Short mmCIF file of C-alpha atoms in Angstrom, two decimals:
data_model
loop_
_atom_site.label_atom_id
_atom_site.label_comp_id
_atom_site.label_asym_id
_atom_site.label_seq_id
_atom_site.Cartn_x
_atom_site.Cartn_y
_atom_site.Cartn_z
CA LEU I 1 -10.15 14.46 4.00
CA ILE I 2 -10.70 13.82 7.68
CA GLY I 3 -7.79 12.69 9.80
CA PHE I 4 -6.32 12.33 13.25
CA ARG I 5 -2.97 13.43 14.61
CA SER I 6 -0.31 10.77 14.84
CA GLY I 7 -0.45 9.19 18.28
CA THR I 8 -4.16 9.85 18.78
CA GLU I 9 -5.55 7.40 21.32
CA LEU I 10 -8.44 5.40 19.84
CA SER I 11 -7.75 2.08 21.58
CA GLY I 12 -10.57 -0.16 22.70
CA LEU I 13 -13.27 1.65 20.72
CA ASP I 14 -16.36 -0.06 19.32
CA LEU I 15 -16.33 0.96 15.65
CA LYS I 16 -18.27 -2.01 14.26
CA GLY I 17 -19.68 -1.18 10.84
CA ALA I 18 -18.32 2.38 10.94
CA ASN I 19 -17.80 4.27 7.68
CA LEU I 20 -14.22 5.50 7.88
CA SER I 21 -13.72 5.62 4.13
CA GLY I 22 -10.87 7.94 3.17
CA VAL I 23 -9.98 8.85 6.77
CA ASN I 24 -6.30 9.38 7.59
CA LEU I 25 -5.53 7.13 10.56
CA SER I 26 -1.76 7.25 10.16
CA GLY I 27 0.04 6.79 13.48
CA VAL I 28 -3.09 6.35 15.61
CA ASN I 29 -3.51 3.77 18.36
CA LEU I 30 -6.39 1.44 17.48
CA SER I 31 -5.19 -1.44 19.65
CA ASN I 32 -7.98 -3.71 20.85
CA SER I 33 -10.59 -1.73 18.90
CA ASP I 34 -13.51 -3.48 17.21
CA LEU I 35 -13.76 -2.56 13.53
CA ARG I 36 -15.69 -5.63 12.36
CA GLY I 37 -17.45 -4.91 9.09
CA ALA I 38 -16.15 -1.33 8.94
CA ASP I 39 -15.66 0.45 5.61
CA LEU I 40 -12.04 1.60 5.46
CA GLU I 41 -11.67 2.01 1.67
CA PRO I 42 -9.08 3.47 1.20
CA VAL I 43 -7.51 4.57 4.44
CA ASN I 44 -3.99 5.36 5.55
CA LEU I 45 -3.05 3.32 8.63
CA ASP I 46 0.72 3.69 8.22
CA ASN I 47 2.64 3.51 11.52
CA ALA I 48 -0.54 2.70 13.46
CA ASN I 49 -0.81 0.43 16.48
CA LEU I 50 -3.34 -2.25 15.54
CA GLU I 51 -2.38 -4.87 18.14
CA GLY I 52 -5.39 -7.01 19.06
CA ALA I 53 -7.75 -4.98 16.84
CA ASN I 54 -10.58 -6.79 15.06
CA PHE I 55 -10.96 -5.98 11.35
CA SER I 56 -12.87 -9.16 10.45
CA ASN I 57 -15.19 -8.70 7.46
CA ALA I 58 -13.94 -5.12 7.04
CA ASN I 59 -13.42 -3.47 3.67
CA LEU I 60 -9.80 -2.28 3.45
CA GLU I 61 -9.54 -2.14 -0.34
CA GLY I 62 -6.63 0.05 -1.38
CA ALA I 63 -5.58 0.72 2.23
CA TRP I 64 -2.02 1.68 3.16
CA ILE I 65 -1.11 -0.26 6.31
CA ASN I 66 2.68 0.03 6.42
CA ASP I 67 5.13 -0.20 9.32
CA VAL I 68 2.35 -1.20 11.71
CA LYS I 69 2.27 -3.08 14.99
CA ALA I 70 -0.48 -5.63 14.41
CA ARG I 71 0.35 -8.55 16.70
CA GLY I 72 -2.74 -10.64 17.29
CA ALA I 73 -4.95 -8.50 15.05
CA ASP I 74 -7.88 -10.18 13.28
CA PHE I 75 -8.31 -9.51 9.55
CA SER I 76 -10.27 -12.71 8.86
CA ASN I 77 -12.58 -12.45 5.84
CA ALA I 78 -11.39 -8.87 5.24
CA ASN I 79 -11.19 -7.36 1.76
CA LEU I 80 -7.58 -6.23 1.25
CA GLU I 81 -7.54 -5.99 -2.54
CA TYR I 82 -4.90 -3.53 -3.80
CA ALA I 83 -3.80 -3.02 -0.17
CA ALA I 84 -0.33 -2.84 1.37
CA LEU I 85 0.09 -4.55 4.77
CA HIS I 86 3.59 -4.46 6.21
CA GLY I 87 5.12 -4.65 9.67
CA ASP I 88 4.98 -6.66 12.88
CA LEU I 89 2.28 -9.17 11.95
CA VAL I 90 3.05 -11.94 14.48
CA ASP I 91 -0.03 -14.04 15.35
CA ILE I 92 -2.20 -12.07 12.91
CA ASP I 93 -5.37 -13.76 11.64
CA LEU I 94 -5.73 -13.38 7.88
CA SER I 95 -7.82 -16.51 7.41
CA ASP I 96 -10.06 -16.25 4.35
CA ALA I 97 -8.86 -12.68 3.74
CA LYS I 98 -8.88 -11.52 0.13
CA PHE I 99 -5.80 -9.84 -1.34
CA GLY I 100 -5.42 -9.35 -5.06
CA GLY I 101 -5.64 -6.89 -7.88
CA HIS I 102 -2.80 -5.82 -10.13
CA VAL I 103 -0.50 -5.78 -7.12
CA CYS I 104 -0.78 -5.99 -3.35
CA TRP I 105 1.76 -6.26 -0.57
CA LEU I 106 1.87 -8.54 2.49
CA GLN I 107 5.30 -8.27 4.06
CA GLY I 108 6.93 -8.47 7.45
CA ASN I 109 7.12 -10.83 10.37
CA LEU I 110 4.21 -13.23 9.89
CA THR I 111 5.37 -15.75 12.51
CA ASN I 112 2.45 -17.98 13.54
CA ALA I 113 0.08 -16.04 11.26
CA ASP I 114 -3.15 -17.72 10.19
CA LEU I 115 -3.29 -17.46 6.40
CA SER I 116 -5.57 -20.48 5.96
CA GLY I 117 -7.95 -20.06 3.06
CA ALA I 118 -6.57 -16.62 2.21
CA PHE I 119 -6.61 -15.44 -1.41
CA LEU I 120 -3.15 -13.97 -2.04
CA PHE I 121 -3.28 -13.55 -5.82
CA ASN I 122 -0.33 -11.41 -7.04
CA ALA I 123 0.75 -10.77 -3.45
CA ILE I 124 4.28 -9.49 -2.97
CA MET I 125 5.52 -11.31 0.12
CA ASN I 126 9.26 -11.32 -0.54
CA ASN I 127 11.64 -11.39 2.44
CA SER I 128 8.79 -12.08 4.88
CA ILE I 129 9.13 -14.38 7.89
CA LEU I 130 6.57 -17.18 7.68
CA LYS I 131 7.78 -19.43 10.51
CA GLY I 132 4.86 -21.43 11.91
CA ALA I 133 2.34 -19.75 9.60
CA ASP I 134 -0.79 -21.76 8.76
CA MET I 135 -1.07 -21.71 4.98
CA ARG I 136 -3.58 -24.53 4.47
CA ASN I 137 -5.78 -23.93 1.41
CA THR I 138 -4.09 -20.59 0.75
CA ASN I 139 -4.22 -19.42 -2.87
CA LEU I 140 -0.71 -18.15 -3.72
CA ARG I 141 -1.21 -17.84 -7.49
CA ASN I 142 1.43 -15.47 -8.92
CA ALA I 143 2.60 -14.52 -5.39
CA ASP I 144 6.25 -13.49 -4.92
CA LEU I 145 7.67 -15.54 -2.04
CA SER I 146 11.33 -14.93 -2.85
CA GLY I 147 13.59 -14.68 0.19
CA THR I 148 10.89 -15.82 2.63
CA GLY I 149 11.84 -17.97 5.57
#
């Protein structure tokens, strides 16, 4: 298992299409990095700074992305099946993203998030803040929205 020390500075990198499968990225700074189409199945991004990062069309199946700073990050069209995404998710783009599997988590402050067209089958979203979130054409089948506001 390859990994980086918590706090490692990786901001602004061009990692388009990179194979980072199984890499431990816990606590790293990936702010404003370009990870479009990258393979990140499964990675640990717990406590990472993902603000402004672009994960569009990336494979994050089974990823642990907890307690992150991800304001303005782009996860559009990303595969997040069996993933856990939790933290500061204000202005995040999850349009057409695919969550699902037996269980997956999407929790935190999702103020002004773009969830349009997202597939959130079985998503646990309880106690999340969804103020101003765009949820047009979002599939929430079997999702847990208890306590959301």
